[in-house]
Short mmCIF file of C-alpha atoms in Angstrom, two decimals:
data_model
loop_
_atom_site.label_atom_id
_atom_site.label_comp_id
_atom_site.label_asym_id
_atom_site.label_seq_id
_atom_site.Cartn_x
_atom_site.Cartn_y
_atom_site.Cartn_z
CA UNK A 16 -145.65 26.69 -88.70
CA UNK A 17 -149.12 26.86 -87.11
CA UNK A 18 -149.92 24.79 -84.07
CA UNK A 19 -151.93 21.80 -83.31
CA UNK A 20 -154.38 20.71 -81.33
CA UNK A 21 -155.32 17.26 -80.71
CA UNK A 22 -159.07 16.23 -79.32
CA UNK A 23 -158.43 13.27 -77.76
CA UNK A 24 -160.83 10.76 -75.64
CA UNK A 25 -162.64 7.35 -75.12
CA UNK A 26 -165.72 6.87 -77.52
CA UNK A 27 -168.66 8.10 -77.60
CA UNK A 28 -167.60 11.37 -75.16
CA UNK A 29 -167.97 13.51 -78.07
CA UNK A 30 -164.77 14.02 -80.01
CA UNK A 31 -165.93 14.98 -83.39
CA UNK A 32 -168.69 16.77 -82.55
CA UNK A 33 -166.72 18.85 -80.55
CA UNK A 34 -164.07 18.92 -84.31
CA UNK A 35 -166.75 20.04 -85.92
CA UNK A 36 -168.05 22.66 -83.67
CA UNK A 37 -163.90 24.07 -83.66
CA UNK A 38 -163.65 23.78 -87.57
CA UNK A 39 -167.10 25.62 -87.82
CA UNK A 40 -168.18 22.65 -90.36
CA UNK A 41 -169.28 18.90 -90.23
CA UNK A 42 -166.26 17.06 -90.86
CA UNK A 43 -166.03 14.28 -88.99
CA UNK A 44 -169.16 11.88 -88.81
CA UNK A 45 -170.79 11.91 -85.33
CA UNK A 46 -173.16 8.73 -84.06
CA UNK A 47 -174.21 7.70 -80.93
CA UNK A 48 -172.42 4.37 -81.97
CA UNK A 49 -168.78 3.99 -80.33
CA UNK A 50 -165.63 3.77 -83.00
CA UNK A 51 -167.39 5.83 -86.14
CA UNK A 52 -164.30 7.77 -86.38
CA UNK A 53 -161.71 5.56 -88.19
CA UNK A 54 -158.69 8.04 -89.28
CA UNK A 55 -157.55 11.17 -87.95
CA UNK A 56 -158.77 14.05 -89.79
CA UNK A 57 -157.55 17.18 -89.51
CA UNK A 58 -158.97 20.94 -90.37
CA UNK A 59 -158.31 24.69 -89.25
CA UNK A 60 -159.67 26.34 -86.45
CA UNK A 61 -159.70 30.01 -87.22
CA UNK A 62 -161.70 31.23 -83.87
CA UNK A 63 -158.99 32.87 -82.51
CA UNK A 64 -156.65 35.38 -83.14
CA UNK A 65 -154.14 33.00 -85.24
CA UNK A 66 -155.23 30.12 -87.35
CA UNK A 67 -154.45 26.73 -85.67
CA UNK A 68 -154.74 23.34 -87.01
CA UNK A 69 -157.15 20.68 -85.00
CA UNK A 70 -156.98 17.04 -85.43
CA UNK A 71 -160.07 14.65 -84.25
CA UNK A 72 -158.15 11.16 -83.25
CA UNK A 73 -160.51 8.44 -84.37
CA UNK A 74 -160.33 4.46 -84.89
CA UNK A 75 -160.46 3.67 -81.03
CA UNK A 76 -163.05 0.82 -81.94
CA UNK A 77 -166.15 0.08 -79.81
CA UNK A 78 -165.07 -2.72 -77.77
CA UNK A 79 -163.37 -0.29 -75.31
CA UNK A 80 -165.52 -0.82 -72.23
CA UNK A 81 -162.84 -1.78 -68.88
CA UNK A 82 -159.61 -1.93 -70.82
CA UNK A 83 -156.87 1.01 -72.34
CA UNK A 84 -156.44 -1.39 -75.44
CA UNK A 85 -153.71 -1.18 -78.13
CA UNK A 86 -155.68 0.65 -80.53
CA UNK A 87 -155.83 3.64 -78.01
CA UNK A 88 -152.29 3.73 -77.24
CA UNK A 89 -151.52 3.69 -81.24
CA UNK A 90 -153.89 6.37 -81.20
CA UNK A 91 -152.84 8.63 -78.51
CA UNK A 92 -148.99 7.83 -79.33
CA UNK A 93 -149.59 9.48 -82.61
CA UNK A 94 -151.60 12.86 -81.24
CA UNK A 95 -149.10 12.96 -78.00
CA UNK A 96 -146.01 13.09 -80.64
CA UNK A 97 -147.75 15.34 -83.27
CA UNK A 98 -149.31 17.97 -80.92
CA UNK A 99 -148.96 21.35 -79.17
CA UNK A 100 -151.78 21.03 -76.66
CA UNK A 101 -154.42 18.37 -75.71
CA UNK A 102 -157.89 18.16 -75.32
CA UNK A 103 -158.80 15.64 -73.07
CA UNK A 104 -162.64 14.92 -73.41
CA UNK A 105 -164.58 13.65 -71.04
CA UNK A 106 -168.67 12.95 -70.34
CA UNK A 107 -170.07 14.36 -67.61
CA UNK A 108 -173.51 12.29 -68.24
CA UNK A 109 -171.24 9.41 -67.37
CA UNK A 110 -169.20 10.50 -65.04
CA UNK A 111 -165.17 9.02 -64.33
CA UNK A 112 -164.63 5.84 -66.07
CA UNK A 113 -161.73 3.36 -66.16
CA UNK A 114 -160.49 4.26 -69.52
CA UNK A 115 -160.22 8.13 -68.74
CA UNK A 116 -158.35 7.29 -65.89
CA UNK A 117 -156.04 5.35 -67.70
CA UNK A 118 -156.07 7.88 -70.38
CA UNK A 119 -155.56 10.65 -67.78
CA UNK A 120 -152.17 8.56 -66.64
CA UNK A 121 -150.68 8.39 -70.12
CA UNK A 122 -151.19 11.92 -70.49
CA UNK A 123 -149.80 13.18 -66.88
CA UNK A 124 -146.51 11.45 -68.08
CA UNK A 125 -146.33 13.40 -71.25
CA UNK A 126 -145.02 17.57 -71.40
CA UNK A 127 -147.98 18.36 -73.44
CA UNK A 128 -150.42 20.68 -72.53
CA UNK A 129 -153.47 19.46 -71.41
CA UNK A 130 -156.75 20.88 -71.12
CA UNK A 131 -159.60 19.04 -69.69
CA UNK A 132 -162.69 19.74 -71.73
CA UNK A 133 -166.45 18.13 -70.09
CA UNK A 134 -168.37 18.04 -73.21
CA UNK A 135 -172.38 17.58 -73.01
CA UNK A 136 -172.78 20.33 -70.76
CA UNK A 137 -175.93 21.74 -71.67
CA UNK A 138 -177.91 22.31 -68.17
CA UNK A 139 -177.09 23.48 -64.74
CA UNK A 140 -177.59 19.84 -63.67
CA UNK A 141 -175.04 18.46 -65.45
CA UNK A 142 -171.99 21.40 -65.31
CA UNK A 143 -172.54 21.04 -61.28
CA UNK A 144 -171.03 16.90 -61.99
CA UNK A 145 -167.99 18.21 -64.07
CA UNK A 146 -166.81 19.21 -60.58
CA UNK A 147 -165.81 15.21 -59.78
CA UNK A 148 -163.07 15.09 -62.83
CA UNK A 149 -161.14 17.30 -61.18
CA UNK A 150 -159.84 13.93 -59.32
CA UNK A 151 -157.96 13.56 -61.95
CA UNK A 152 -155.67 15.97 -61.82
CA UNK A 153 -155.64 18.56 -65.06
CA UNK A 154 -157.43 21.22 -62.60
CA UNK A 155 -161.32 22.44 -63.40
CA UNK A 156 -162.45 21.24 -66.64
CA UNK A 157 -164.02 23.40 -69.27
CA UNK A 158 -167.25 23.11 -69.27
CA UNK A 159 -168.64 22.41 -72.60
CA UNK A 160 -171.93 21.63 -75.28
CA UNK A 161 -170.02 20.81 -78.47
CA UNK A 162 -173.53 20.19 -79.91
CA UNK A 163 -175.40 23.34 -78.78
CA UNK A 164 -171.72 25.68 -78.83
CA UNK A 165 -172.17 26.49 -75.32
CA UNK A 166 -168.66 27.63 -73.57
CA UNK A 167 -166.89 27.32 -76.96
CA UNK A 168 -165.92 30.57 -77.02
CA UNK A 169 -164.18 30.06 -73.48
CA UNK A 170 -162.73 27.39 -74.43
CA UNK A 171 -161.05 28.60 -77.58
CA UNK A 172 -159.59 31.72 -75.31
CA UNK A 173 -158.02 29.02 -72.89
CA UNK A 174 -156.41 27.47 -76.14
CA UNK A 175 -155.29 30.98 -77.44
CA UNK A 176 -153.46 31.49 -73.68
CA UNK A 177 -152.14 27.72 -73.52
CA UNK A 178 -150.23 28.54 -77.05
CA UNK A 179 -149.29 31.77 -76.43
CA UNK A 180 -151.06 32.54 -80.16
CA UNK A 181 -150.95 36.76 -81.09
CA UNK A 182 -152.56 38.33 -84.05
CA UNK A 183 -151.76 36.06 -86.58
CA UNK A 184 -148.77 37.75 -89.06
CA UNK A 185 -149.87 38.10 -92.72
CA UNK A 186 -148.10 35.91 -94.99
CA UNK A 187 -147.24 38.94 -97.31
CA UNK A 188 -145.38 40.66 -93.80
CA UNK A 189 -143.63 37.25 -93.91
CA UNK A 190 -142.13 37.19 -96.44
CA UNK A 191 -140.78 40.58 -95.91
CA UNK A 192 -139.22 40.17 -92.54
CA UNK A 193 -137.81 37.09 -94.05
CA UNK A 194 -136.17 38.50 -97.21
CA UNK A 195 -135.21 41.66 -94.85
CA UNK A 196 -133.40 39.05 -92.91
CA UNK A 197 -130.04 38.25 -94.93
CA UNK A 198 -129.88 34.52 -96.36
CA UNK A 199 -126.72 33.20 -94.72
CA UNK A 200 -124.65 31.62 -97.72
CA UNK A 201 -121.64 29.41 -96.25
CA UNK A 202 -119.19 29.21 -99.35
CA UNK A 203 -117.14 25.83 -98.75
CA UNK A 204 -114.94 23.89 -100.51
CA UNK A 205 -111.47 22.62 -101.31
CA UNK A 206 -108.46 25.28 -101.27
CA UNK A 207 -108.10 26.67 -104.51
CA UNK A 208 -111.83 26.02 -105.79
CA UNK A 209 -112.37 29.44 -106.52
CA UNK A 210 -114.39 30.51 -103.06
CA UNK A 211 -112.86 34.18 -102.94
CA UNK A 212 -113.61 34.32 -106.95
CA UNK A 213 -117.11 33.86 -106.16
CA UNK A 214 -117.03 36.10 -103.40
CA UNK A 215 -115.34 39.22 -105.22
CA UNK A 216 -117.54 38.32 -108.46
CA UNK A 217 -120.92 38.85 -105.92
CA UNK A 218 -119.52 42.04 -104.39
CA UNK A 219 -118.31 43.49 -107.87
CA UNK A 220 -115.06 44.41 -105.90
CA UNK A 221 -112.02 42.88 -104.31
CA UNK A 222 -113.01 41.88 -100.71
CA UNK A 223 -111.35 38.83 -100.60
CA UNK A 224 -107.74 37.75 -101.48
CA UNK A 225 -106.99 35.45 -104.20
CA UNK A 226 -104.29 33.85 -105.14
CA UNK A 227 -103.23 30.10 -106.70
CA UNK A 228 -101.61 29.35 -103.65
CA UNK A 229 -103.83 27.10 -101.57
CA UNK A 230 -105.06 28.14 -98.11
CA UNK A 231 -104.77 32.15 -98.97
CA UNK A 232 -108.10 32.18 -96.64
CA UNK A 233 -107.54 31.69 -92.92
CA UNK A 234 -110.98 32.54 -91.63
CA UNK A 235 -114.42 32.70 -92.45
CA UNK A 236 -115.30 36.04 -94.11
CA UNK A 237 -118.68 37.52 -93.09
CA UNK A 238 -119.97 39.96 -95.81
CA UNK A 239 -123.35 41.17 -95.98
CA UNK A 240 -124.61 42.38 -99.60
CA UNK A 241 -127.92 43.03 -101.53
CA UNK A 242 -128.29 40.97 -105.44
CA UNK A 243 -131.10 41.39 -107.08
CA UNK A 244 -132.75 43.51 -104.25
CA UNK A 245 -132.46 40.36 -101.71
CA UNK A 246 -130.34 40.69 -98.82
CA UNK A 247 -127.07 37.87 -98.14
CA UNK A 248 -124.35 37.11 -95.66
CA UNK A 249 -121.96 35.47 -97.83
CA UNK A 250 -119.54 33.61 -95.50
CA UNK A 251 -116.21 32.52 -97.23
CA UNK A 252 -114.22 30.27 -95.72
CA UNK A 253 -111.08 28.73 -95.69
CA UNK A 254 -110.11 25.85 -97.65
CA UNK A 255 -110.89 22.25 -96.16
CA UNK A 256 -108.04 19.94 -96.87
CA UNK A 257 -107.03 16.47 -96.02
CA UNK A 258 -106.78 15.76 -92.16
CA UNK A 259 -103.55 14.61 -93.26
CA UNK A 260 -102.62 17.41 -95.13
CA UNK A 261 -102.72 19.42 -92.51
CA UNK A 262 -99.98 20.93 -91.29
CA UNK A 263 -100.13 23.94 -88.38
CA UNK A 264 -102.25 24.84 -85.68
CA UNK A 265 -103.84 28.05 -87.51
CA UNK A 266 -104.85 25.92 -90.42
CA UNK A 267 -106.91 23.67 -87.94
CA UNK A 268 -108.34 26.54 -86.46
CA UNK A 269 -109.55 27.53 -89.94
CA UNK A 270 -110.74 24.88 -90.68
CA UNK A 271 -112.60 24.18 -87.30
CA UNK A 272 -114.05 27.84 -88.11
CA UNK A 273 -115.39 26.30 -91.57
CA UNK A 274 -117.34 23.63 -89.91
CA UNK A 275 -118.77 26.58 -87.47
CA UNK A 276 -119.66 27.96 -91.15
CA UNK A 277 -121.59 25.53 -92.37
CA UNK A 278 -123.85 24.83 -89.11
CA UNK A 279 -124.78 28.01 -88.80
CA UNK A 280 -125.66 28.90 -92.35
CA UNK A 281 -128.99 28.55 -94.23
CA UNK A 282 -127.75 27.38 -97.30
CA UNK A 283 -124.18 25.46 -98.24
CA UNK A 284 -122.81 26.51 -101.66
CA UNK A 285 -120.10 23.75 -102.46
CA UNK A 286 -118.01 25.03 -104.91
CA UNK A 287 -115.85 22.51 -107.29
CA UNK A 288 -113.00 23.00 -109.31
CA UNK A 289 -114.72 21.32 -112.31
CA UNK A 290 -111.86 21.79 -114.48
CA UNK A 291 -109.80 19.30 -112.14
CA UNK A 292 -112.52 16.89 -111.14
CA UNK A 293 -114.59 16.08 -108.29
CA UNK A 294 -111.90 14.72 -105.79
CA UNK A 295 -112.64 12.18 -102.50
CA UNK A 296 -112.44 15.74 -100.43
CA UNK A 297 -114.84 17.19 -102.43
CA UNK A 298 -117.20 14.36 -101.19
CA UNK A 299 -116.29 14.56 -97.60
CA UNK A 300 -117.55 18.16 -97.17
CA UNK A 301 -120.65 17.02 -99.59
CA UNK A 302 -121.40 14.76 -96.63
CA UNK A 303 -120.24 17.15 -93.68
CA UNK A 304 -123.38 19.18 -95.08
CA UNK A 305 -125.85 16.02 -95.85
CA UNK A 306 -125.09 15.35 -91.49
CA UNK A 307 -126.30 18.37 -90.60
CA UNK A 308 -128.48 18.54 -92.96
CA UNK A 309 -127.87 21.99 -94.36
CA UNK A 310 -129.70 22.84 -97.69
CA UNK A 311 -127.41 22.68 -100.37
CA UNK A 312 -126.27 23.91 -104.25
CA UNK A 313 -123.47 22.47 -105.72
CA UNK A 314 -121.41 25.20 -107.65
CA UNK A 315 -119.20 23.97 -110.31
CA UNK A 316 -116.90 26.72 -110.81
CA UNK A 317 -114.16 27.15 -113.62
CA UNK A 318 -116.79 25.86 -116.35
CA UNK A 319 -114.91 27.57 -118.79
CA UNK A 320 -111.90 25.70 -118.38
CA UNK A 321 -114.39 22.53 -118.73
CA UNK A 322 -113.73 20.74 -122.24
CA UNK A 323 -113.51 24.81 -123.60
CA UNK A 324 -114.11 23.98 -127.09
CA UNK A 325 -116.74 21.03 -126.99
CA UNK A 326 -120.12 22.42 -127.71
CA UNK A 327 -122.21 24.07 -124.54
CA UNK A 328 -125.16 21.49 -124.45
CA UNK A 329 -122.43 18.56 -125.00
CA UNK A 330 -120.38 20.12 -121.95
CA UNK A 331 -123.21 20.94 -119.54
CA UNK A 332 -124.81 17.55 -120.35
CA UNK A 333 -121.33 15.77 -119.39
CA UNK A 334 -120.53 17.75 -116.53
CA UNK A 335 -124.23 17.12 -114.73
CA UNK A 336 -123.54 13.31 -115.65
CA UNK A 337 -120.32 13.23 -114.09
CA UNK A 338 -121.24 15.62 -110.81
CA UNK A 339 -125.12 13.88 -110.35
CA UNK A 340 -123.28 10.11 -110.54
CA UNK A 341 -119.74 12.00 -107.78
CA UNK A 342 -122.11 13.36 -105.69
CA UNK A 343 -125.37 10.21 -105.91
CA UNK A 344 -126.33 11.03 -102.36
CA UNK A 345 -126.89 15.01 -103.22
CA UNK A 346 -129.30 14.00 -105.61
CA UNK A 347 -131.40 16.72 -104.62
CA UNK A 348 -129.34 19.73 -104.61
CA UNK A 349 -129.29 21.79 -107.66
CA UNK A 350 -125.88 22.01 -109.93
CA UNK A 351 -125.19 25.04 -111.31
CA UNK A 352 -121.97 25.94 -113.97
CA UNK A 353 -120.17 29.05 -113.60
CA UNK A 354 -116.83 31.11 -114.22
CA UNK A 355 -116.57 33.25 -110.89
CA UNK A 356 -113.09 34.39 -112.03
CA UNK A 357 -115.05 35.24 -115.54
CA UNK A 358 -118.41 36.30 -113.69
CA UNK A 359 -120.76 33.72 -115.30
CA UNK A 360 -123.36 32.66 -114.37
CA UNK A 361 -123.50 34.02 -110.56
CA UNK A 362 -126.89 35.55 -111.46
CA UNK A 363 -128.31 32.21 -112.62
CA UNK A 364 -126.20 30.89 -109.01
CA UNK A 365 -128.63 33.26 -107.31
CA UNK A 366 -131.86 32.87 -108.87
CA UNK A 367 -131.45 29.01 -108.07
CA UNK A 368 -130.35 30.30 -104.89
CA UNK A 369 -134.26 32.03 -104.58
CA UNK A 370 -135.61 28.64 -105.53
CA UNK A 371 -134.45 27.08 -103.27
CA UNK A 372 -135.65 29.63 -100.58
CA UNK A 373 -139.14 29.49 -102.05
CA UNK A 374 -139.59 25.92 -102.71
CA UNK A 375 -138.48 25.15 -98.98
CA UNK A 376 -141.59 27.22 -97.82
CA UNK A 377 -144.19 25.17 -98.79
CA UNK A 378 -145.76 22.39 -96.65
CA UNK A 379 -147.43 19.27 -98.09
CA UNK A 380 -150.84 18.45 -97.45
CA UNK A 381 -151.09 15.89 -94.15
CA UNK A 382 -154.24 14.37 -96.15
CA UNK A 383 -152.10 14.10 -99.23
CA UNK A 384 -149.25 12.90 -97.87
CA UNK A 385 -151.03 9.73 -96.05
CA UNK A 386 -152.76 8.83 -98.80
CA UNK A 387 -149.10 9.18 -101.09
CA UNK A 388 -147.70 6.91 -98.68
CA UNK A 389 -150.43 4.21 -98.37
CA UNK A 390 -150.80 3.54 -101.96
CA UNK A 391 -147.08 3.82 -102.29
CA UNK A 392 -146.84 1.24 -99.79
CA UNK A 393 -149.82 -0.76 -101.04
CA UNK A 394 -148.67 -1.27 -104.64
CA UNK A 395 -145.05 -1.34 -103.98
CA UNK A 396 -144.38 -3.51 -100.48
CA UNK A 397 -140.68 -3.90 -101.78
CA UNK A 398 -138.76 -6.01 -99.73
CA UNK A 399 -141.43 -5.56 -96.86
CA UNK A 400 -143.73 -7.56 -98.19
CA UNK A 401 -147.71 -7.94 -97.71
CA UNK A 402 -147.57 -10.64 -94.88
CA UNK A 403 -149.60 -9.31 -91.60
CA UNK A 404 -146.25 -10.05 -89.48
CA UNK A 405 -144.54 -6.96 -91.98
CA UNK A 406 -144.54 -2.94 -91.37
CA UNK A 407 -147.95 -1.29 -91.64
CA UNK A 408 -148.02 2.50 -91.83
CA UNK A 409 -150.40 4.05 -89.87
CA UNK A 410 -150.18 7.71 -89.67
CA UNK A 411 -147.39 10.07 -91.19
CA UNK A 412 -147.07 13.83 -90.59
CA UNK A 413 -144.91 16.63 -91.56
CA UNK A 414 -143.91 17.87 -87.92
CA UNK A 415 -143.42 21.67 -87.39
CA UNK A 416 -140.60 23.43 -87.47
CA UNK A 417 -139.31 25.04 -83.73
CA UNK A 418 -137.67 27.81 -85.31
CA UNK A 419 -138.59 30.58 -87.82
CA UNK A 420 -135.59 29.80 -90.32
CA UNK A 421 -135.34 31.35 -93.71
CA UNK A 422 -135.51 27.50 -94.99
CA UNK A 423 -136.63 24.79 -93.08
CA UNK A 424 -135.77 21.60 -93.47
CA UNK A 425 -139.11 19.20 -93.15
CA UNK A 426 -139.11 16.25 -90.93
CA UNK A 427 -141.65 13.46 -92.12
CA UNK A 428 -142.69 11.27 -88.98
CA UNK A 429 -144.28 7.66 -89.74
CA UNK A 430 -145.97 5.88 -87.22
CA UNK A 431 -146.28 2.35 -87.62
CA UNK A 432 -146.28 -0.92 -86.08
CA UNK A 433 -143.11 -3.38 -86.15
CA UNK A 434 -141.14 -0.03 -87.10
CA UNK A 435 -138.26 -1.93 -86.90
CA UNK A 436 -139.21 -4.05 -90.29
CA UNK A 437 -138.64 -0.95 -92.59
CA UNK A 438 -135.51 -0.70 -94.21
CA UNK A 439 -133.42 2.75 -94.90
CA UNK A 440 -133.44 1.59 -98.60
CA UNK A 441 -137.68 1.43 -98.25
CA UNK A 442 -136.87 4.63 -96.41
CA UNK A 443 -135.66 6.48 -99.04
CA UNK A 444 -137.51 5.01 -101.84
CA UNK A 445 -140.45 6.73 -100.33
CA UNK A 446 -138.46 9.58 -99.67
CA UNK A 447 -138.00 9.96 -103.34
CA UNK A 448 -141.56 9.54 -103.90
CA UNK A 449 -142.67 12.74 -101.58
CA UNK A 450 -140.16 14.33 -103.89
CA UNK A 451 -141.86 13.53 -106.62
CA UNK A 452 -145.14 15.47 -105.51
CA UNK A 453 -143.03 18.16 -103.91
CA UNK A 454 -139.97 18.36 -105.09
CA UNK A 455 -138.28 21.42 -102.92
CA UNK A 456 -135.10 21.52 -104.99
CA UNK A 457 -131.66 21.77 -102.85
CA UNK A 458 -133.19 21.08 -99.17
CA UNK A 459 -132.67 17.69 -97.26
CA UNK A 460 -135.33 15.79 -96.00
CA UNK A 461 -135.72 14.00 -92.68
CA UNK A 462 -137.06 10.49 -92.50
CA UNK A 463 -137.87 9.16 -89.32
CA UNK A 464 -140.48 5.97 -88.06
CA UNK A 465 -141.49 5.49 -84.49
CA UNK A 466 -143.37 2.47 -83.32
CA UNK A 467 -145.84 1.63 -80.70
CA UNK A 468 -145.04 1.64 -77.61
CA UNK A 469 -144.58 -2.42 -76.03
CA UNK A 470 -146.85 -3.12 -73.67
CA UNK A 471 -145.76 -3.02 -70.29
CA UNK A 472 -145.38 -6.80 -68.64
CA UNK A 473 -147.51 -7.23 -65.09
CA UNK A 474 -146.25 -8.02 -62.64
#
């Protein structure tokens, strides 16, 4: 995921301009007058050798003269949580003032990056006063003319070598270290669901014992294969039973060894004995995988033992009825019917299993997702209400993902005052309306809402 800078500053020291200057277009609306800037707006910066995304950090107001006032530490809450580096702003036609000191405090007690950018330096005169802001303590500043472009170039190299940013890889070369890089599958389920089946039906050979006898698999099976010209490790492990149920030290070890499975793999495939019926087991390990959030498909194997001599559209309807109302918090994992013993299906199993992959590697528009959740929240309050004393959204990101997995999982972050008013229900209601405009079949989302910070009591 690309990086992100924030600009952030009191008014008037020259934030957008200095946007605009980065995104190499007017974007943000710059006036002498303090407080234009009402939202945060974000854009690419593609000066450098790797596209990375800027975001100008508006709505301070204009009555900011003495005081760090709430509106600034809603505003730099949200860029301090949301960013890889920051660029501090100052004016160095007006020299140190009270709020960049108190600015400069909040951000000395953050990990961020910082550097310290002193903008309107567009004569000798005025670059020899960016020397004084070195009192506060982010080292010399870069000396800056976001209006005229002079030391932009500088300034962008400093960003490049504060984010460690290389050539930028093409998305084409991507994709094909990522499909060159197999797709761990963790097969999981009940004994006697038909794992091994599904294994040996993949492979086209016997690599895995079956038998009717419950617990045949002891540990997890690593085998890599190519389908369709994709690359897998399928992992097939053993049978999770009933804590109860269990009855020697090797079976806990196996089973231990099955939960290893499923946090380490990149997608879950829970297979079901469909023939016999979701059971209360079934469920747990649906929800061992929703806590660690693992993307998921739900295989229902042994469809042909399934109501065998119904019709096929009268049996797939019932079974999706019966599994979608079972397994009501997996709502978003695709079901798919199959015969492993039989081998059908497993090629429609794996081209949901590519749709999943795919879908997962989009990334929703930070403009389109605020405004989705604003007039989601606008015409349906729900049990929050319209009252001024309720939850008001303010900002709401996708954050990035720290690792370059095959499928991420996205994280949504809402900032908000009085976070503590929303509800999980509210919570996943608009959950299921981000699904709506991007649907990403089979991977979990992450809700999460972070409030302002209280104000700290004098003393």
């Amino acid at each position: 995921m690309r990086k992100t800078v924030a600009i952030v500053g009191r008014p008037n020291v020259g934030k957008s301009a200095l946007f605009n200057r980065l995104a190499g277009m007017n974007i943000s609306i710059v006036h002498d007058l303090a407080g234009v800037t009402r939202d945060r707006i974000t854009a690419e910066c593609r000066r450098g050798p790797q596209v990375f995304n800027i975001m100008d950090t508006g709505g301070i107001g204009a009555n900011t003269e003495d005081v760090l006032t709430e509106q600034v530490q809603v505003e730099a809450a949200i860029a301090l949580d949301v960013a890889d580096l920051l660029l501090f702003v100052v004016d160095v036609t007006a020299g140190i003032t009270p709020i960049d000191q108190s600015l400069a405090q909040m951000l000395r007690r953050t990990n961020k990056h910082v550097i310290l950018v002193a903008n309107k330096s567009d004569s000798e005169k005025r670059r020899l006063g960016s020397g004084e802001f070195a009192k506060i303590g982010f080292g010399n500043a870069a000396e800056v003319s976001a209006v005229h472009g002079y030391g932009i170039d500088d300034l962008v190299d400093s960003i490049v070598e504060k984010l460690e940013l290389t050539e930028e890889e093409t998305e084409e070369a991507r994709d094909e270290r990522l499909s060159a890089r197999p797709l761990k599958l963790a097969i999981v389920g009940r004994p006697n669901a038909g794992k091994s089946s599904l294994v040996n039906a993949v492979l086209g050979q016997e690599r895995a014992i079956v038998s009717d006898l419950p617990g045949t698999t002891r540990d997890s099976l690593d085998v890599h294969c190519t389908y369709n010209g994709k690359h897998y490790q399928l992992i097939d492990t053993a049978g999770i039973r009933k804590q109860a149920k269990v009855e020697d030290a090797v079976e806990i070890f196996s089973i231990q060894r099955s939960y290893a499975a499923i946090k380490r793999a990149d997608l879950c495939l829970l297979v079901i004995d469909c023939a016999d019926g979701a059971k209360m087991q079934d469920r747990k390990i649906a929800q061992m995988i929703v806590e660690e959030r693992k993307p998921c498909i739900l295989v229902m194997n042994k469809f042909d033992l399934f109501h065998p001599h119904a019709q096929q559209k009268d049996r797939l309807e019932e079974l999706a009825e019966t599994m979608r109302r079972e397994f009501f918090f997996l709502s978003y994992a695709p079901l798919v019917a199959i015969s492993a013993k039989n081998n059908d299906n497993v090629g429609k199993l794996f081209v949901q299993i590519e749709k999943v992959r795919k879908g997962a590697q989009g990334r929703i528009g930070t403009g389109v997702l605020n405004r989705l959740m604003h007039e989601t929240i606008e015409n349906t309050p729900g049990p929050l209400g319209r009252s001024p004393q309720t939850f008001k959204l303010l900002y709401v990101t996708q954050v990035n993902e720290t690792e370059d997995v095959s499928i991420p999982v996205p994280h949504f972050v809402m900032f908000a005052n009085r976070a503590a008013k929303m509800t999980d229900g509210y919570l996943r209601f608009l959950e299921s309306v981000i699904r709506k405009e991007w649907p990403a079949p089979g991977v979990p989302f992450r809700m999460s809402v972070r409030g302002k910070q209280p104000k700290e009591k004098k003393r």
